[in-house]
Coordinates of C-alpha atoms in Angstrom, one line a residue:
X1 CA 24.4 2.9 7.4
X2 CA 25.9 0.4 4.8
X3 CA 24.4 -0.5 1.8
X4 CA 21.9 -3.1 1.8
X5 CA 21.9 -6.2 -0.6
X6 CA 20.8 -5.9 -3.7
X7 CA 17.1 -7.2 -3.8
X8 CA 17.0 -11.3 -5.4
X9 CA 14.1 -11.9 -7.1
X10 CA 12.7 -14.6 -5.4
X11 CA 9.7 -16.4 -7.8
X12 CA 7.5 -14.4 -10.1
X13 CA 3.6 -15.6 -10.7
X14 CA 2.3 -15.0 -14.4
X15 CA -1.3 -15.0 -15.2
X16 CA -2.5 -18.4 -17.2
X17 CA -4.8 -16.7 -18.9
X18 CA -2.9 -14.8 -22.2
X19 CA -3.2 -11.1 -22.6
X20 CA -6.5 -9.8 -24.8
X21 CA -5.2 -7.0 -26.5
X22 CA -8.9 -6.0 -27.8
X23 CA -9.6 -4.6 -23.8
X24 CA -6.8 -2.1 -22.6
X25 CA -7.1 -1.7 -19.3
X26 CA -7.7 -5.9 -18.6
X27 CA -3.9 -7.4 -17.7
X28 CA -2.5 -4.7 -15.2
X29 CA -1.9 -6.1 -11.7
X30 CA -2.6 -2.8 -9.5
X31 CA -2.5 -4.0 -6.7
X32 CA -1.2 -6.5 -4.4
X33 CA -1.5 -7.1 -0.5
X34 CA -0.9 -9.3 2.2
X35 CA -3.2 -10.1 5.1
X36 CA -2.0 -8.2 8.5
X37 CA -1.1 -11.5 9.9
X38 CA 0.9 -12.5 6.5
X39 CA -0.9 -16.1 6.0
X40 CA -2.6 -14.7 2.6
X41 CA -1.5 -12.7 -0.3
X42 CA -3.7 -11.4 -2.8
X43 CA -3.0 -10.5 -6.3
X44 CA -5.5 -8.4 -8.6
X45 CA -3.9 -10.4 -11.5
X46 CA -5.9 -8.8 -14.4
X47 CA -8.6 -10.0 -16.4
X48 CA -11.5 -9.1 -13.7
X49 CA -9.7 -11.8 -11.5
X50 CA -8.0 -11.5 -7.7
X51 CA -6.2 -14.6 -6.5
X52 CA -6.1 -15.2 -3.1
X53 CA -3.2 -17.1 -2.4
X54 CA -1.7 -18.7 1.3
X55 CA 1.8 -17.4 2.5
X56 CA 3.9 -18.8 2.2
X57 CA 4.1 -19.6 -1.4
X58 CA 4.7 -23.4 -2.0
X59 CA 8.1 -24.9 -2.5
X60 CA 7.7 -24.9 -6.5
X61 CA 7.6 -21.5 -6.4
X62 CA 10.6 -20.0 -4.4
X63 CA 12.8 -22.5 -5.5
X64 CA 12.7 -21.5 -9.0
X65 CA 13.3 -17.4 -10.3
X66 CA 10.0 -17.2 -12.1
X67 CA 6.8 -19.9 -11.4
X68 CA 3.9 -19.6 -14.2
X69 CA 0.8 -21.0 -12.8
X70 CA -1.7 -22.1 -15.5
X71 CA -4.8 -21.9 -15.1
X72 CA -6.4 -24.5 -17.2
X73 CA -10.2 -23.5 -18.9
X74 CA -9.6 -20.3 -16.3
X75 CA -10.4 -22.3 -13.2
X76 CA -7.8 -22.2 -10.7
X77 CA -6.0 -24.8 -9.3
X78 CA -6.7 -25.1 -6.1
X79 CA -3.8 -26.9 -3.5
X80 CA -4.0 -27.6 -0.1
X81 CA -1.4 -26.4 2.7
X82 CA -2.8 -27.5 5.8
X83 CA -6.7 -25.9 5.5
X84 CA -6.1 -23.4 3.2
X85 CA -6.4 -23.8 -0.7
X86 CA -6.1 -20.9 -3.0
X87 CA -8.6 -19.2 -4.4
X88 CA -10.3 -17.6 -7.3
X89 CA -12.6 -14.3 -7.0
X90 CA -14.1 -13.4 -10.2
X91 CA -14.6 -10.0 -9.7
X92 CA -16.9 -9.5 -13.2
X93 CA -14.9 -6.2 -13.6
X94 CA -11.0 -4.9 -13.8
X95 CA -9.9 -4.7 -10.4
X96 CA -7.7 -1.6 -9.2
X97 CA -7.7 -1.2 -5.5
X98 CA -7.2 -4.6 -3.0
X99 CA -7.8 -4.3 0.9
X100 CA -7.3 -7.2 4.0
X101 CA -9.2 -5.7 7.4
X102 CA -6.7 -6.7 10.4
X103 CA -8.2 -9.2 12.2
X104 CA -10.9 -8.3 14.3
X105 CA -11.1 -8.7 18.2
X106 CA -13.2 -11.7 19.4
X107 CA -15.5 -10.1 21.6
X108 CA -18.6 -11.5 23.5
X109 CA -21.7 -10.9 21.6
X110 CA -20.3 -10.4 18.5
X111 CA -22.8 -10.4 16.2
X112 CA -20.4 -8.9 12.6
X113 CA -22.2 -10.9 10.3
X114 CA -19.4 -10.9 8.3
X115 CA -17.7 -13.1 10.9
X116 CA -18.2 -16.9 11.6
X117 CA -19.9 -17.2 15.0
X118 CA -17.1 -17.6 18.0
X119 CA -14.6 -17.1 15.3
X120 CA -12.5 -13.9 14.1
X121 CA -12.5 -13.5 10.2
X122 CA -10.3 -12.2 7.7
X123 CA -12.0 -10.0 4.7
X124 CA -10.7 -8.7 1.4
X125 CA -12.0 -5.3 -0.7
X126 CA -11.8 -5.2 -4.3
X127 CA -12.1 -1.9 -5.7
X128 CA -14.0 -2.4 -9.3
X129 CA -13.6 -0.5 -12.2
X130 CA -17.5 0.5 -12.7
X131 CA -17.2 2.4 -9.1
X132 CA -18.5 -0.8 -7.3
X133 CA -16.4 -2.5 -4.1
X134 CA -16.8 -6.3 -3.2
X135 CA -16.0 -7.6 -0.1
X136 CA -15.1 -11.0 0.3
X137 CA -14.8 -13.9 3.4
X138 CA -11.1 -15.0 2.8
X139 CA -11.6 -18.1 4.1
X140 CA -14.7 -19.3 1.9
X141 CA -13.8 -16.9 -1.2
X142 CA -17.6 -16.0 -0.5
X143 CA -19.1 -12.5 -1.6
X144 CA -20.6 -10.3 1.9
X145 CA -21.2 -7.3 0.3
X146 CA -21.5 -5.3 -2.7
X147 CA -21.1 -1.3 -2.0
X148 CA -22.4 1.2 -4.2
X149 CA -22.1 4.6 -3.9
X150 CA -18.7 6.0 -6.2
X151 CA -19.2 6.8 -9.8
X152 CA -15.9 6.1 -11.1
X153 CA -13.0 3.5 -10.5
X154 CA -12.4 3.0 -6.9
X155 CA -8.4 3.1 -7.3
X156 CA -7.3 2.2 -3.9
X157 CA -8.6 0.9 -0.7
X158 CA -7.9 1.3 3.3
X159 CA -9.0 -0.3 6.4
X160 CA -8.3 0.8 9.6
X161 CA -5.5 -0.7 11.5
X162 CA -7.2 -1.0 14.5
X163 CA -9.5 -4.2 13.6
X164 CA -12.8 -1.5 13.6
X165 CA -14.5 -2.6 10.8
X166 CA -14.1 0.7 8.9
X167 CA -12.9 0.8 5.1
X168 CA -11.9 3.7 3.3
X169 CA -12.5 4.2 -0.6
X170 CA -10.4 6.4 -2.8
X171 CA -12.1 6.9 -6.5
X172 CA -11.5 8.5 -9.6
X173 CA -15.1 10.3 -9.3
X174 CA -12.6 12.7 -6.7
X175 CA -14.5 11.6 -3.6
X176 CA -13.2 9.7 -0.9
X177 CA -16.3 7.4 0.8
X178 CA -15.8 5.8 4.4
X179 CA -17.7 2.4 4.8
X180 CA -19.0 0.2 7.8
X181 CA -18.9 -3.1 7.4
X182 CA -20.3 -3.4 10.8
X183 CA -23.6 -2.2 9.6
X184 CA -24.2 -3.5 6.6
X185 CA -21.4 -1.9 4.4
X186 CA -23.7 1.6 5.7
X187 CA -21.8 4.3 4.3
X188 CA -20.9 6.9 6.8
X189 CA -18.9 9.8 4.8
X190 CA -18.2 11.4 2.1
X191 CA -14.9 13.6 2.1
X192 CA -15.2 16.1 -0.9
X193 CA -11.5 18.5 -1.5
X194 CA -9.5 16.7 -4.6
X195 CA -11.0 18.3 -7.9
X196 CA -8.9 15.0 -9.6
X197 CA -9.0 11.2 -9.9
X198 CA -8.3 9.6 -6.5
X199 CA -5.4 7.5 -6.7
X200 CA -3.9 6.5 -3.1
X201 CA -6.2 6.8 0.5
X202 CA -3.7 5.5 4.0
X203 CA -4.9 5.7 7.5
X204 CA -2.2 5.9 10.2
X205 CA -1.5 2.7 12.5
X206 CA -2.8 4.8 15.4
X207 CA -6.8 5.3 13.1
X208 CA -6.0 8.9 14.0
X209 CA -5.5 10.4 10.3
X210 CA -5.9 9.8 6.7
X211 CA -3.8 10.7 3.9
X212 CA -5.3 10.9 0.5
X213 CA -3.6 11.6 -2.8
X214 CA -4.9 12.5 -6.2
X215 CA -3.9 13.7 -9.4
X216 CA -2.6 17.5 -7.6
X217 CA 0.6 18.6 -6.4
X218 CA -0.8 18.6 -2.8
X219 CA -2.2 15.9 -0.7
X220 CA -4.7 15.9 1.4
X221 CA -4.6 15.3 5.4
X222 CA -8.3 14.0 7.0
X223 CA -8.9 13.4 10.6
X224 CA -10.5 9.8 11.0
X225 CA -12.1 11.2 14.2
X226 CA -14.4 13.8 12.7
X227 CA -14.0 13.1 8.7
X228 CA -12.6 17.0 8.8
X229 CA -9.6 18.1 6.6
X230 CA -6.8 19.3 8.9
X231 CA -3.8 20.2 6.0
X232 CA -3.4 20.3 2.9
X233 CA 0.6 19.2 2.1
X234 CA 2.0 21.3 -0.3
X235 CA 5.9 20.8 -2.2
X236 CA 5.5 18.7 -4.9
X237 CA 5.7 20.0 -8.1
X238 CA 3.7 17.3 -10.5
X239 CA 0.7 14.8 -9.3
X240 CA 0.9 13.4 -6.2
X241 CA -0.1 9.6 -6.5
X242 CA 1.1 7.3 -3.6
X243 CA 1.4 8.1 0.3
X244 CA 2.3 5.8 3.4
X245 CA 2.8 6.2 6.5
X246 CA 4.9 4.9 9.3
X247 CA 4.2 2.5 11.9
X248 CA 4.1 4.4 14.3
X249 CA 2.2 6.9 12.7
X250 CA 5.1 9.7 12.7
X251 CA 6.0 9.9 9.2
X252 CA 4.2 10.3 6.6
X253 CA 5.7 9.7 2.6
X254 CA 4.3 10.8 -0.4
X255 CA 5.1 9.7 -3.9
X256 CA 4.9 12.1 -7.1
X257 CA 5.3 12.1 -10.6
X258 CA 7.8 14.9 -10.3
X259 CA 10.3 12.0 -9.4
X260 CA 10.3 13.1 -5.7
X261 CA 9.2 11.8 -2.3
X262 CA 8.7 13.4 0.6
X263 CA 8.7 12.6 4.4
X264 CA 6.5 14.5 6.1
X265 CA 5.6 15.0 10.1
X266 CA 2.1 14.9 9.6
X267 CA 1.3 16.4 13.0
X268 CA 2.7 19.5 11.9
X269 CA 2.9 19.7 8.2
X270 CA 6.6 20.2 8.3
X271 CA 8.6 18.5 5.1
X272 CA 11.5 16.6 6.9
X273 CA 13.1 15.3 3.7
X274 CA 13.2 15.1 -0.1
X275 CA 14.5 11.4 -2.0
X276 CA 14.8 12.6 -5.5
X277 CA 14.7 9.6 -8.0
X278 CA 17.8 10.5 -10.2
X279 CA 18.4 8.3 -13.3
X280 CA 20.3 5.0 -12.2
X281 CA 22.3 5.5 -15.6
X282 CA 23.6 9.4 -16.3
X283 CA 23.3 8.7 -20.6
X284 CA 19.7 8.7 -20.4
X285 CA 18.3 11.9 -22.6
X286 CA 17.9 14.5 -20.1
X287 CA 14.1 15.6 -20.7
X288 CA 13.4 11.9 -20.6
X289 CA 14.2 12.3 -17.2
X290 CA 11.3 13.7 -15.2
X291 CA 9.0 10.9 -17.1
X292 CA 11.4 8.0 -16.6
X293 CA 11.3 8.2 -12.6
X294 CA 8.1 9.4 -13.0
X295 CA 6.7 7.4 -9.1
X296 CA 4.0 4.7 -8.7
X297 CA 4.4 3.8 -5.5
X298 CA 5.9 4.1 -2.1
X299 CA 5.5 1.8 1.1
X300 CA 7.0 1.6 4.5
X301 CA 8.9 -1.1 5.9
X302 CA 7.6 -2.9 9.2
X303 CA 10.0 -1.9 11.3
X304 CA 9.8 1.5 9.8
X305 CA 13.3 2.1 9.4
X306 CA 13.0 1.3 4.8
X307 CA 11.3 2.6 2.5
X308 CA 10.7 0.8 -1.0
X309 CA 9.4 2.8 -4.4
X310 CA 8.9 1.8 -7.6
X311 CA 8.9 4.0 -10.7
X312 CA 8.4 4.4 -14.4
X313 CA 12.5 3.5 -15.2
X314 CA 12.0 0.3 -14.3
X315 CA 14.0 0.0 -11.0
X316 CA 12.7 -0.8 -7.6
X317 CA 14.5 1.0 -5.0
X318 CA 15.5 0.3 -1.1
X319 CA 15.7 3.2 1.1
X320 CA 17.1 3.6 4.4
X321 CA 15.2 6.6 6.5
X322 CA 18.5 8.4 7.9
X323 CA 20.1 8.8 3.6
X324 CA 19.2 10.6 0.9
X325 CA 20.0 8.0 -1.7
X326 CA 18.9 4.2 -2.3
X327 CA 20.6 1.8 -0.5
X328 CA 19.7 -0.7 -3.1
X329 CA 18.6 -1.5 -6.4
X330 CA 17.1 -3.8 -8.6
X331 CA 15.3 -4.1 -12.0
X332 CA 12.0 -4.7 -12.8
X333 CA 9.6 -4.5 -16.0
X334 CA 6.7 -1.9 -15.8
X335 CA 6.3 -1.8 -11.9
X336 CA 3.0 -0.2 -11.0
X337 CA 3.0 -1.1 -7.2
X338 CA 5.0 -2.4 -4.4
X339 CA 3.9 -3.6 -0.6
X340 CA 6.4 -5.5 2.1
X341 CA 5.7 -8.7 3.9
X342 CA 4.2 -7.6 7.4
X343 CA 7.0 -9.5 9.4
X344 CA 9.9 -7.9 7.0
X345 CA 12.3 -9.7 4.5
X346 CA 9.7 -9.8 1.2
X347 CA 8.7 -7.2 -0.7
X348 CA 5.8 -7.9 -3.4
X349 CA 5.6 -5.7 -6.9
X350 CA 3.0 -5.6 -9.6
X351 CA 3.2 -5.4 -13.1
X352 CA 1.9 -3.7 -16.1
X353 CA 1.5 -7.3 -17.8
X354 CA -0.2 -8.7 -15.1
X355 CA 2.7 -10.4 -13.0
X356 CA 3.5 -10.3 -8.9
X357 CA 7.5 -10.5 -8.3
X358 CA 8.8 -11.2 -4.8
X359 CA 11.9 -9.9 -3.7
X360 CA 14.5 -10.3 -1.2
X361 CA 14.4 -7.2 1.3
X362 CA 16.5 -6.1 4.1
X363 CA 16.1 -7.5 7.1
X364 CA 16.9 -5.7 10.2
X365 CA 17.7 -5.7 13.8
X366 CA 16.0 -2.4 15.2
X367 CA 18.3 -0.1 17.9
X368 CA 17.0 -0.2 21.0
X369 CA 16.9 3.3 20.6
X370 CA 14.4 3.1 17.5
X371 CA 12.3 0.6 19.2
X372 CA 11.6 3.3 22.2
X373 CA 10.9 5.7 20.0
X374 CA 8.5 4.2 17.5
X375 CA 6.6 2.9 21.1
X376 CA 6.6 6.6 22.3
X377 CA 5.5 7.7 19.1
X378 CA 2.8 5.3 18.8
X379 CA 1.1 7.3 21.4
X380 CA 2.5 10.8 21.3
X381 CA 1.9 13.2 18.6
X382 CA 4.7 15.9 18.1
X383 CA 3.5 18.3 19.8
X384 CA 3.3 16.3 23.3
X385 CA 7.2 15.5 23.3
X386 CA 8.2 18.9 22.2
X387 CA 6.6 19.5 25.6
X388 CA 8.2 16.9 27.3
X389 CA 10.8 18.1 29.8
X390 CA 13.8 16.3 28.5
X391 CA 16.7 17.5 26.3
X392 CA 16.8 19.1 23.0
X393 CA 18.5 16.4 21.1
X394 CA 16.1 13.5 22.5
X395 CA 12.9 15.6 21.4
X396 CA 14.7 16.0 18.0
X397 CA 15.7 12.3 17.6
X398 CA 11.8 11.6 18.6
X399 CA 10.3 14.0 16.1
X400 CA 12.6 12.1 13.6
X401 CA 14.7 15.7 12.8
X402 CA 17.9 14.5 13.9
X403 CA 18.5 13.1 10.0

């Protein structure tokens, strides 16, 4: 596999509002996301604000390396692109965790009253730092529900893939809390094993499992069927704090601040792989190391054949799945998270200062030969093609062990 080109920074959005040094934890974008169809993106741009903003961004701002939208007397600006106009969700505390739901099937009858009759709608959840998650129309920027229930930050946010109107909280109160938006926002589960903060929660494309990681060297594997642990994952040696997996639900990454990721098979526990982060420059002091590539984030690519992480020495990194090293680099300031454009070529990154940077990613043809097996593994765990009758070196390039 050659090496990708290196990622172009493509516009970077700045919050208007300037940094308030008296509140610590006020600037820090946490979290970004992009709607399962890609027409939104929304930023959690500091300052107990998330901006909801349509994709893609206007001309103003890819044209140009960095774009600072003002805000003027902290209103937003609000522009039209066909019907939608961005906007402004004064969340009334420091958001952490940002969720879209995919986009519901119409069905007869539906009576979601989070939905517009006859009409699908798109929601976003905003994890709050008092423990409290908001859940907002995206088309109206209007509030549906407030959910109560952690006692600490809620640090990340999952929906299911499937378009069931089920959202998974992840909290620094060590609980993770599963939601029904269907009824009310009822909560249905509690899933009780970390003994620290919270800070990642992913449910596989196929709403089969849930990964959760915390402030532990292991992370935690949930069945979405029966809210049951099945495995704990066991190999890192620091806190495990991101965790993604593919789409088609046969890998499984996790992201620690022991500089490591590792690819899992989550059907049977087995480590397939270790991407160590080594320093991109061999000067550096070597017991800075371990804290300089300390990991903040991981994230698959669409197609599922990239990886992209972002770390504490300031680089965001492009991997391909068959190598053990980055295919690409670029440099970034204080990069706390990073999530890829659902149809491929983007990749969006957060900031400690409260900035959102898009990059340039890969794009890629799949094989033929990827493409049938991500659709057989979107229905077949590992176990069912190691009992297919076919030859050894297909089940091994199925179960992804063939790297």
């Amino acid at each position: 596999c050659p090496a990708a080109e290196e990622p172009v920074l493509l516009a970077e959005l700045k919050p208007g509002r300037p940094q308030r040094y008296d509140w610590k934890s006020s600037c820090e974008t946490w979290s970004v996301a992009f709607s399962p169809d890609g027409a939104w993106f929304a930023w959690s741009q500091g300052h107990c604000v998330v901006k909801l903003i349509p994709w893609p961004l206007g001309e103003a701002e890819l044209g140009c390396k960095t774009s600072e939208r003002k805000s003027r007397g902290g209103k937003a600006e609000a522009w039209s692109r066909g019907a939608a106009k961005e906007k402004t969700l004064e969340c009334g505390q420091i958001v952490w965790g940002l969720a879209f739901s995919a986009w519901p099937a119409a069905e007869d009858g539906d009576t979601d009253p989070a939905c517009a009759v006859g009409l699908p709608c798109l929601v976003l959840a905003t994890g709050l730092n008092d423990g409290q998650i908001k859940v907002w129309e995206v088309q109206t920027g209007h509030l549906l529900f407030s959910l109560l229930g952690h006692q600490d930050v809620v640090r990340d946010l999952s929906f299911a893939p499937n378009g069931s109107p089920i959202l998974v909280s992840a909290s620094r109160d060590k609980t993770l809390r599963v939601w029904d938006l269907s009824r009310d926002g009822r909560q249905v589960q509690v899933l009780s094993g970390h003994v620290q903060w919270v800070y990642c929660c992913s449910i596989s494309p196929d709403c089969s499992m849930l990964c959760s990681a915390a402030g532990e060297k292991s992370a935690l594997l949930w069945s979405m069927r029966s809210y049951t642990l099945i495995r704990r994952l066991e190999g890192h040696q620091s806190s495990v704090v991101s965790c993604d997996f593919s789409p088609d639900s046969a890998l499984l990454v996790t992201a620690s601040y022991d500089a490591c990721v590792i690819m899992w098979d989550p059907y049977t526990g087995e480590q397939l792989r270790t991407l160590r982060h080594v320093p991109l420059h061999s000067t550096l002091d070597s017991s800075s190391e371990i804290h300089t590539s300390s990991l903040r984030s991981v994230c698959f690519s669409p197609e599922g054949l990239y990886l992209a992480t972002v770390a504490d020495d300031r680089l965001l990194r492009i991997w391909a799945l068959e190598l053990r090293s980055p295919v690409a680099f670029a440099p970034m300031t204080n990069g706390l998270c990073c999530m890829y454009f659902p149809h491929g070529g983007f990749i969006a990154t957060g900031t400690r200062d409260g900035h959102v940077q898009f990059w340039t990613a890969p794009r890629v043809l799949s094989s033929l030969k990827h493409l049938c097996r991500k659709a057989l593994r979107t229905f077949l765990t590992t176990y069912q093609v190691l009992a297919l009758p076919i030859p050894r070196k297909l089940k091994e390039f199925l179960t992804y062990r063939t790297f």
